[in-house]
Coordinates of C-alpha atoms in Angstrom, one line a residue:
M26 CA 0.0 0.0 0.0
E27 CA 1.3 3.4 -1.0
V28 CA 1.3 5.8 1.9
N29 CA -0.4 9.0 1.0
N30 CA 2.2 11.5 2.5
K31 CA 0.4 14.4 1.0
R32 CA -2.8 13.5 2.8
I33 CA -0.9 13.2 6.1
A34 CA 0.6 16.7 5.5
I35 CA -2.9 18.1 4.8
N36 CA -4.3 16.5 7.9
T37 CA -1.4 17.8 10.0
I38 CA -1.9 21.4 8.8
I39 CA -5.7 21.2 9.5
I40 CA -5.0 19.7 13.0
Y41 CA -2.5 22.4 13.8
L42 CA -4.6 25.3 12.6
R43 CA -7.4 23.9 14.9
M44 CA -5.0 23.5 17.8
I45 CA -3.5 27.0 17.4
I46 CA -6.9 28.6 17.4
T47 CA -8.3 26.5 20.3
T48 CA -5.2 27.0 22.4
I49 CA -5.3 30.8 22.0
I50 CA -8.9 30.8 23.0
G51 CA -8.3 28.3 25.8
V52 CA -5.4 30.3 27.2
Y53 CA -7.4 33.5 27.4
T54 CA -10.4 31.6 28.7
T55 CA -8.3 30.1 31.6
R56 CA -7.2 33.7 32.6
I57 CA -10.8 34.8 32.8
V58 CA -11.9 31.7 34.7
L59 CA -9.1 32.0 37.2
G60 CA -9.9 35.7 37.8
S61 CA -13.6 34.9 38.3
L62 CA -13.3 31.8 40.5
G63 CA -10.2 32.7 42.4
V64 CA -7.2 30.4 42.9
S65 CA -9.0 28.3 45.7
D66 CA -12.2 27.6 43.7
F67 CA -10.2 27.1 40.6
G68 CA -8.2 24.4 42.4
L69 CA -11.4 22.9 43.9
Y70 CA -12.9 22.6 40.4
N71 CA -9.9 20.8 39.1
V72 CA -9.8 18.4 42.0
V73 CA -13.5 17.6 42.1
G74 CA -14.2 18.1 38.5
G75 CA -11.3 15.8 37.7
V76 CA -13.8 13.3 36.3
I77 CA -13.5 15.5 33.1
V78 CA -9.8 14.8 33.0
M79 CA -10.7 11.1 33.5
L80 CA -13.0 11.5 30.4
N81 CA -10.1 13.0 28.3
V82 CA -7.8 10.1 29.3
I83 CA -10.4 7.4 28.8
S84 CA -11.3 8.9 25.4
V85 CA -7.7 8.6 24.2
A86 CA -7.9 4.9 24.8
M87 CA -11.4 4.2 23.4
N88 CA -10.8 6.6 20.5
S89 CA -7.6 4.8 19.4
T90 CA -9.3 1.4 19.7
T91 CA -12.3 2.5 17.7
I92 CA -10.2 4.1 14.9
R93 CA -8.0 1.0 14.7
Y94 CA -10.9 -1.4 14.1
L95 CA -12.7 1.0 11.8
N96 CA -9.6 1.4 9.7
R97 CA -9.0 -2.3 9.6
E98 CA -12.6 -2.8 8.4
Q99 CA -12.2 -0.1 5.7
G100 CA -9.3 -2.1 4.3
D101 CA -11.4 -5.4 4.1
P102 CA -13.5 -5.7 0.9
N103 CA -16.1 -7.7 2.9
G104 CA -15.9 -5.4 6.0
N105 CA -19.1 -4.3 7.8
L106 CA -18.5 -0.9 9.2
N107 CA -22.0 -0.7 10.7
K108 CA -21.2 -3.8 12.7
I109 CA -17.9 -2.5 14.1
F110 CA -19.4 0.9 14.8
N111 CA -22.3 -0.6 16.8
L112 CA -20.0 -3.0 18.7
C113 CA -17.8 -0.1 19.7
L114 CA -20.9 2.0 20.6
D115 CA -22.0 -0.8 22.9
L116 CA -18.7 -0.9 24.6
H117 CA -18.7 2.9 25.1
I118 CA -22.1 2.7 26.7
L119 CA -20.9 0.0 29.1
G120 CA -17.9 2.2 29.8
A121 CA -20.2 5.1 30.7
V122 CA -22.1 2.9 33.1
F123 CA -18.9 1.7 34.7
L124 CA -17.7 5.3 35.0
L125 CA -21.0 6.2 36.7
L126 CA -20.7 3.4 39.2
L127 CA -17.1 4.3 40.0
A128 CA -17.9 8.0 40.4
E129 CA -20.9 7.5 42.5
S130 CA -19.1 5.2 44.9
G131 CA -15.4 6.2 45.3
G132 CA -16.0 9.9 44.3
I133 CA -18.6 10.6 47.0
L134 CA -16.6 8.9 49.7
Y135 CA -13.6 11.0 48.8
I136 CA -15.5 14.2 48.9
N137 CA -17.2 13.4 52.3
Y138 CA -14.1 12.0 54.1
L139 CA -10.8 12.9 52.4
L140 CA -11.2 16.2 50.4
N141 CA -9.2 19.0 52.0
V142 CA -11.7 21.9 51.7
P143 CA -13.5 24.2 54.1
P144 CA -16.8 22.8 55.3
S145 CA -18.8 25.6 53.6
K146 CA -17.5 24.4 50.3
V147 CA -18.5 20.7 50.6
S148 CA -22.0 21.3 49.0
D149 CA -20.4 23.1 46.1
A150 CA -17.9 20.3 45.6
M151 CA -20.7 17.7 45.5
F152 CA -22.6 19.7 43.0
V153 CA -19.6 20.2 40.7
F154 CA -18.8 16.4 41.0
Q155 CA -22.4 15.3 40.0
V156 CA -22.5 17.7 37.1
S157 CA -19.0 16.8 36.0
T158 CA -19.9 13.1 36.1
L159 CA -22.9 13.6 33.8
T160 CA -20.7 15.6 31.5
A161 CA -18.2 12.8 31.3
L162 CA -20.8 10.2 30.5
V163 CA -22.0 12.1 27.5
G164 CA -18.5 12.6 26.4
V165 CA -17.7 8.9 26.5
I166 CA -20.8 8.0 24.4
N167 CA -19.7 10.7 22.0
I168 CA -16.3 9.0 21.3
P169 CA -17.5 6.6 18.5
Y170 CA -18.9 9.4 16.4
Q171 CA -15.7 11.5 16.8
S172 CA -13.6 8.3 16.0
L173 CA -15.7 7.7 12.8
L174 CA -14.9 11.2 11.5
Q175 CA -11.2 10.7 12.2
S176 CA -11.1 7.2 10.6
F177 CA -12.4 8.7 7.4
E178 CA -9.7 11.5 7.9
K179 CA -12.4 14.2 8.2
F180 CA -10.0 16.2 10.3
D181 CA -11.4 19.5 8.9
Q182 CA -14.9 18.7 10.4
V183 CA -13.4 17.8 13.7
A184 CA -11.5 21.1 13.7
Y185 CA -14.7 23.0 13.0
V186 CA -16.5 21.3 16.0
D187 CA -13.5 21.9 18.4
I188 CA -13.2 25.6 17.4
L189 CA -17.0 26.0 17.9
T190 CA -16.6 24.4 21.4
A191 CA -13.8 26.7 22.2
L192 CA -15.7 29.8 21.1
L193 CA -18.8 28.7 23.2
K194 CA -16.5 28.4 26.3
L195 CA -15.1 31.8 25.7
F196 CA -18.6 33.2 25.1
F197 CA -19.7 31.6 28.3
V198 CA -16.9 32.8 30.6
F199 CA -17.7 36.4 29.7
F200 CA -21.1 35.8 31.4
L201 CA -19.2 34.2 34.3
K202 CA -17.4 37.4 35.0
G203 CA -20.6 39.2 35.8
W204 CA -22.5 36.4 37.4
Q205 CA -23.9 37.4 40.8
G206 CA -24.7 33.9 42.0
N207 CA -22.4 31.0 42.8
P208 CA -19.7 31.1 40.1
L209 CA -18.3 27.7 40.7
R210 CA -21.7 25.9 40.1
F211 CA -22.5 28.2 37.2
Y212 CA -19.1 27.3 35.6
A213 CA -19.8 23.6 36.0
L214 CA -23.2 23.9 34.4
G215 CA -21.8 25.9 31.5
M216 CA -19.2 23.2 30.7
A217 CA -21.8 20.6 30.8
M218 CA -24.1 22.4 28.4
I219 CA -21.2 22.9 25.9
T220 CA -20.3 19.2 26.0
F221 CA -24.0 18.4 25.1
V222 CA -23.7 20.7 22.1
S223 CA -20.5 19.0 21.0
F224 CA -22.3 15.6 21.2
F225 CA -25.2 16.7 19.1
V226 CA -23.0 18.3 16.4
Y227 CA -20.8 15.1 16.1
T228 CA -23.9 12.9 15.8
F229 CA -25.4 15.2 13.3
L230 CA -22.4 15.1 11.0
C231 CA -22.1 11.3 11.2
Q232 CA -25.9 10.9 10.5
K233 CA -25.7 13.2 7.6
Q234 CA -22.6 11.5 5.9
W235 CA -22.8 7.8 6.9
R236 CA -26.4 7.1 7.9
S237 CA -26.0 3.4 7.0
I238 CA -22.9 3.1 9.2
V239 CA -24.2 4.8 12.3
K240 CA -27.7 3.2 12.2
V241 CA -28.2 1.6 15.6
R242 CA -28.4 -2.2 15.4
F243 CA -27.7 -5.0 17.8
Y244 CA -25.2 -7.6 16.7
R245 CA -24.6 -11.0 18.4
D246 CA -21.0 -11.4 17.4
W247 CA -19.7 -12.1 20.9
N248 CA -16.2 -13.1 19.6
K249 CA -15.5 -9.8 17.9
L250 CA -17.1 -7.9 20.8
K251 CA -14.7 -9.8 23.1
E252 CA -11.8 -9.1 20.9
I253 CA -12.4 -5.4 20.9
F254 CA -13.1 -5.4 24.5
V255 CA -9.9 -7.2 25.4
F256 CA -7.8 -4.9 23.0
N257 CA -9.5 -1.8 24.5
N258 CA -8.8 -3.0 28.0
Y259 CA -5.0 -3.3 27.3
V260 CA -5.0 0.1 25.7
A261 CA -7.0 1.4 28.7
I262 CA -4.2 0.3 31.0
G263 CA -2.0 3.0 29.7
A264 CA -4.7 5.5 29.8
A265 CA -5.8 4.5 33.3
S266 CA -2.2 4.7 34.5
Y267 CA -1.8 8.2 33.2
L268 CA -5.2 9.0 34.8
G269 CA -4.1 7.5 38.1
R270 CA -0.8 9.5 37.9
S271 CA -2.4 12.8 37.1
Q272 CA -5.5 12.6 39.3
G273 CA -3.7 10.7 42.0
S274 CA -1.1 13.4 42.2
T275 CA -3.8 16.0 42.4
L276 CA -5.4 14.2 45.3
I277 CA -2.2 13.5 47.1
V278 CA -1.1 17.2 46.8
N279 CA -4.5 18.3 48.1
Y280 CA -4.2 15.9 51.0
F281 CA -0.7 17.1 52.1
F282 CA -1.1 20.8 51.1
S283 CA -4.1 22.8 50.0
T284 CA -6.5 23.7 47.2
A285 CA -4.3 26.8 46.5
I286 CA -1.4 24.5 45.7
N287 CA -3.8 22.5 43.6
G288 CA -4.6 25.7 41.7
A289 CA -0.9 26.3 40.9
M290 CA -0.5 22.6 39.9
S291 CA -3.6 22.8 37.7
I292 CA -2.0 25.7 35.8
A293 CA 1.1 23.5 35.1
Y294 CA -1.1 20.6 34.0
Q295 CA -2.9 22.9 31.6
V296 CA 0.4 24.0 30.2
E297 CA 1.4 20.3 29.8
N298 CA -1.9 19.5 28.0
Y299 CA -1.3 22.4 25.5
L300 CA 2.2 21.2 24.9
I301 CA 1.2 17.5 24.4
M302 CA -1.5 18.6 22.0
F303 CA 1.2 20.0 19.8
V304 CA 3.1 16.8 19.5
T305 CA 0.3 14.2 19.5
N306 CA -1.3 15.9 16.5
I307 CA 1.5 14.8 14.2
G308 CA 0.9 11.2 15.4
R309 CA -2.9 11.6 15.1
A310 CA -2.6 12.7 11.5
A311 CA -0.3 9.7 10.6
S312 CA -2.0 7.0 12.7
P313 CA -4.6 5.9 10.0
Q314 CA -1.7 5.4 7.6
I315 CA 0.4 3.5 10.1
F316 CA -2.5 1.2 10.9
Q317 CA -3.4 0.6 7.3
S318 CA 0.1 0.1 6.0
Y319 CA 1.2 -2.3 8.8
S320 CA -0.3 -5.5 7.4
T321 CA 1.2 -5.0 3.9
D322 CA 4.4 -3.1 4.6
I323 CA 5.7 -3.2 8.2
N324 CA 8.9 -1.3 7.2
Q325 CA 6.9 1.7 6.0
S326 CA 5.0 1.7 9.2
I327 CA 8.3 1.7 11.2
K328 CA 9.6 4.5 8.9
L329 CA 6.5 6.5 9.5
T330 CA 6.8 6.0 13.2
A331 CA 10.4 7.2 13.3
Q332 CA 9.5 10.3 11.4
V333 CA 6.6 11.0 13.8
T334 CA 8.9 10.5 16.8
K335 CA 11.6 12.7 15.5
Y336 CA 9.4 15.5 14.2
S337 CA 7.4 15.4 17.4
S338 CA 10.5 15.7 19.6
A339 CA 11.9 18.5 17.3
L340 CA 8.6 20.5 17.6
M341 CA 8.6 20.2 21.3
I342 CA 12.2 21.4 21.5
L343 CA 11.3 24.5 19.5
I344 CA 8.4 25.1 22.0
V345 CA 9.8 24.1 25.4
F346 CA 13.1 25.9 25.5
P347 CA 11.8 29.4 24.5
V348 CA 8.9 28.9 27.0
F349 CA 11.3 27.8 29.7
V350 CA 13.5 31.0 29.6
S351 CA 10.5 33.2 29.6
I352 CA 7.9 31.3 31.8
E353 CA 7.6 34.0 34.4
W354 CA 6.7 36.7 31.9
L355 CA 4.4 34.4 30.0
L356 CA 2.4 33.4 33.1
E357 CA 2.1 37.0 34.1
L358 CA 0.8 37.9 30.6
W359 CA -1.5 34.9 30.7
L360 CA -2.9 34.9 34.2
G361 CA -2.3 38.4 35.6
N362 CA -2.0 37.3 39.1
V363 CA 0.2 34.2 39.1
P364 CA -0.5 31.6 41.9
E365 CA 2.3 30.9 44.2
G366 CA 4.4 28.0 43.1
A367 CA 3.0 28.0 39.5
V368 CA 6.3 29.1 37.9
L369 CA 8.2 26.2 39.5
F370 CA 5.5 23.7 38.6
C371 CA 5.5 24.8 35.0
K372 CA 9.2 24.6 34.7
W373 CA 9.3 21.0 35.8
T374 CA 6.2 20.3 33.7
L375 CA 8.1 21.5 30.6
V376 CA 10.9 19.1 31.3
S377 CA 8.4 16.3 31.8
A378 CA 6.5 17.1 28.6
L379 CA 9.8 17.3 26.6
L380 CA 10.8 13.8 27.8
R381 CA 7.3 12.5 27.0
S382 CA 7.5 13.7 23.4
L383 CA 10.4 11.2 22.9
S384 CA 7.9 8.4 23.0
E385 CA 5.4 9.8 20.5
G386 CA 4.4 7.3 17.8
L387 CA 5.8 4.2 19.6
T388 CA 2.4 3.2 21.1
T389 CA 0.6 3.6 17.7
L390 CA 3.1 1.1 16.1
V391 CA 2.7 -1.5 18.8
Q392 CA -1.1 -1.0 18.5
A393 CA -1.0 -1.7 14.8
N394 CA 0.7 -5.0 15.7
G395 CA -2.0 -5.9 18.2
K396 CA 0.3 -7.5 20.8
I397 CA 0.0 -4.7 23.4
K398 CA -0.6 -6.6 26.7
Y399 CA 2.8 -6.5 28.2
F400 CA 3.7 -3.2 26.6
Q401 CA 0.8 -1.5 28.4
I402 CA 1.3 -3.4 31.7
V403 CA 4.9 -2.5 32.0
G404 CA 4.3 1.1 31.0
G405 CA 1.4 1.5 33.3
G406 CA 3.2 0.1 36.2
L407 CA 6.0 2.5 35.9
E408 CA 3.5 5.4 35.5
L409 CA 1.8 4.5 38.8
L410 CA 5.0 3.8 40.7
C411 CA 5.4 7.6 40.9
L412 CA 2.5 7.9 43.5
P413 CA 3.9 5.8 46.4
I414 CA 7.3 7.3 46.0
A415 CA 5.8 10.8 46.1
I416 CA 3.8 9.9 49.2
V417 CA 6.9 8.8 51.0
A418 CA 8.7 12.0 49.8
F419 CA 5.9 14.1 51.2
L420 CA 5.9 12.2 54.5
L421 CA 9.6 13.1 54.7
G422 CA 8.9 16.8 54.2
A423 CA 9.6 17.2 50.5
P424 CA 8.0 20.3 48.8
S425 CA 4.9 20.1 46.6
E426 CA 6.9 20.3 43.3
T427 CA 8.5 17.0 44.1
M428 CA 5.6 15.2 42.5
I429 CA 6.4 16.6 39.0
I430 CA 10.1 16.0 39.5
I431 CA 9.5 12.3 40.2
Y432 CA 7.2 12.0 37.2
A433 CA 9.9 13.6 34.9
V434 CA 12.4 11.0 36.1
F435 CA 10.0 8.1 35.5
T436 CA 9.0 9.5 32.1
F437 CA 12.6 9.0 31.0
L438 CA 12.6 5.4 32.4
F439 CA 9.3 4.9 30.7
L440 CA 11.0 5.6 27.3
G441 CA 13.6 3.0 27.8
A442 CA 11.0 0.4 28.7
R443 CA 8.9 1.3 25.7
L444 CA 11.9 0.8 23.3
F445 CA 12.8 -2.5 24.9
M446 CA 9.2 -3.8 24.7
M447 CA 8.8 -2.6 21.1
Q448 CA 12.0 -4.5 20.1
R449 CA 10.7 -7.7 21.8
I450 CA 7.1 -7.4 20.4
L451 CA 8.0 -6.4 16.8
K452 CA 11.2 -8.5 16.5
M453 CA 13.0 -5.6 15.2
N454 CA 16.5 -4.2 15.5
I455 CA 16.1 -1.1 17.6
L456 CA 19.5 0.3 17.0
P457 CA 18.9 1.9 13.6
F458 CA 15.7 3.5 15.2
I459 CA 17.8 4.9 18.0
K460 CA 20.6 6.1 15.6
S461 CA 18.2 7.9 13.3
V462 CA 15.9 9.4 16.0
Y463 CA 17.4 9.7 19.5
I464 CA 21.1 10.3 18.8
P465 CA 20.5 13.5 16.8
I466 CA 17.7 14.6 19.2
S467 CA 20.1 14.1 22.1
E468 CA 22.8 16.2 20.4
V469 CA 20.3 19.0 19.9
L470 CA 19.1 18.8 23.5
V471 CA 22.7 19.1 24.9
G472 CA 23.3 22.1 22.7
C473 CA 20.1 23.9 23.8
V474 CA 20.7 23.2 27.5
L475 CA 24.2 24.7 27.2
F476 CA 22.9 27.7 25.5
V477 CA 20.1 28.3 28.0
F478 CA 22.7 28.0 30.8
I479 CA 24.9 30.6 29.2
L480 CA 21.9 32.9 28.4
K481 CA 20.7 32.7 32.1
K482 CA 24.2 33.6 33.3
F483 CA 24.3 36.5 30.9
Q484 CA 20.8 37.8 32.0
Q485 CA 21.9 37.6 35.7
I486 CA 24.8 39.9 35.0
N487 CA 23.3 42.3 32.4
G488 CA 19.6 41.8 32.9
G489 CA 17.6 40.9 29.9
I490 CA 14.3 41.1 28.1
P491 CA 12.4 37.7 28.4
L492 CA 10.8 37.8 25.0
L493 CA 14.2 38.6 23.4
G494 CA 15.8 35.6 25.3
A495 CA 13.0 33.3 24.0
V496 CA 13.6 34.4 20.4
E497 CA 17.3 33.8 20.8
V498 CA 16.8 30.3 22.2
G499 CA 14.3 29.6 19.5
I500 CA 16.7 30.5 16.7
V501 CA 19.5 28.5 18.2
A502 CA 17.2 25.5 18.6
F503 CA 16.0 25.7 15.1
G504 CA 19.5 25.9 13.7
L505 CA 20.7 22.9 15.8
L506 CA 17.7 20.9 14.6
I507 CA 18.4 21.7 10.9
W508 CA 22.2 21.0 11.4
L509 CA 22.0 17.9 13.6
C510 CA 18.7 16.3 13.4
F511 CA 17.5 16.5 9.8
T512 CA 19.1 14.4 7.1
K513 CA 20.4 15.9 3.9
N514 CA 17.3 14.9 2.0
E515 CA 15.0 16.3 4.7
R516 CA 16.9 19.6 4.6
I517 CA 16.6 19.8 0.8
T518 CA 12.9 19.0 1.0
L519 CA 12.4 21.7 3.7
K520 CA 14.4 24.2 1.7
E521 CA 12.3 23.5 -1.4
K522 CA 9.0 23.9 0.4
M523 CA 10.1 27.1 2.1
M524 CA 11.2 28.5 -1.3
A525 CA 8.0 27.4 -2.9
K526 CA 6.0 29.3 -0.2
F527 CA 8.3 32.3 -0.6
N528 CA 7.8 32.4 -4.4
L529 CA 4.0 32.1 -4.0
L530 CA 3.9 35.0 -1.6
S531 CA 6.1 37.2 -3.8
K532 CA 3.9 36.8 -6.8

């Protein structure tokens, strides 16, 4: 099968345009929400409303499973897309029921007995939790419809819906500023209504284009249902471990410290989410091609994965280092009043996100193979191991940012484990992969770290403009990437594309 690189490029451009627009809107929206709720209520929403974070993590697992099986069915001349869609929809409904039972048991017990919050805020916390749970249930059922659009590579339509959702959130928070009642409850209700709008738009688009595929039917193919269920469970191990790490760290920090610290930590996690969106979008655009080409040309799938990993890491380098040297200025510009501890949290989050980008693409390749059991179990175990270590550290008097430092260390260990497992599962020689991807990326990282160290020393002596320092670091990082990371053919291709764009603009 010939891989349609042009289609991947178009999909990537569409996804990045969507991401840039939604990120700009999201950043401004967060500033308004933080100012309207205050640091304590903002932290409370992120602790109690963490079921929405749970939705985002679960959706990644279920979304990738649904896309994988839909893409495989598209490549089968005798495939039945309606059957696969309905089986996936059944699993998502079961997943929503499981989420409801989990939330209504463990969540309520946590709020009543463990949540570190003033007594006057307990009723608000319970209200936010119930509304957020309902929002999460609708979001889980929405996943098959969103996955169907992505499996047909309708990324432009997904972009339109996401931009609409971001604009609705921005429109809503302007009302939040002048709301005279309880702003925390009003905010939770607003986020729920916007999720419902997104659900109706996705279902409408799918009904309009693929009515025969999304027509609800009941299939008694228990073997296929079991196959999808088992595969999704193994994928969910990775998602659940990330969920356990992120939400567990939030709960642990709340127990040892306060909701104000949770507010600062929530800012750092939002920064991490925006950064991860940048790198995962490259993999998202290429994942249909990786899945479809694996059965006929595994070498092409490996080549695509290497490109995804290298380009994702390169993009993260271009973002992380300029942001790192100007983080104080950027947070003040973004938030106005920066919560105490947010700067330090964000710096370590940048390091963690950069290390995480080095694994981008590896999971998709293993999922294409299908043998994901031990890959997910080992990775999930390392992810969750952060939590007991952090608890011990806090009991010994460690500061709150220790949580993210521990996670950064384990993210690096996670990369090594993933490479080892990928080599065992795919029976491939991992050394050429390391040589083509990680050696040049490591050289660039060393060069950037040295330059940032020199720049910081220079600014301490002579002062400095944060934005100017960020531009300088960005230029150096770009130069090092072109020189050390890209091959001769990649540099020629990049030059030709840049010249073509320049000639087009000059006409």
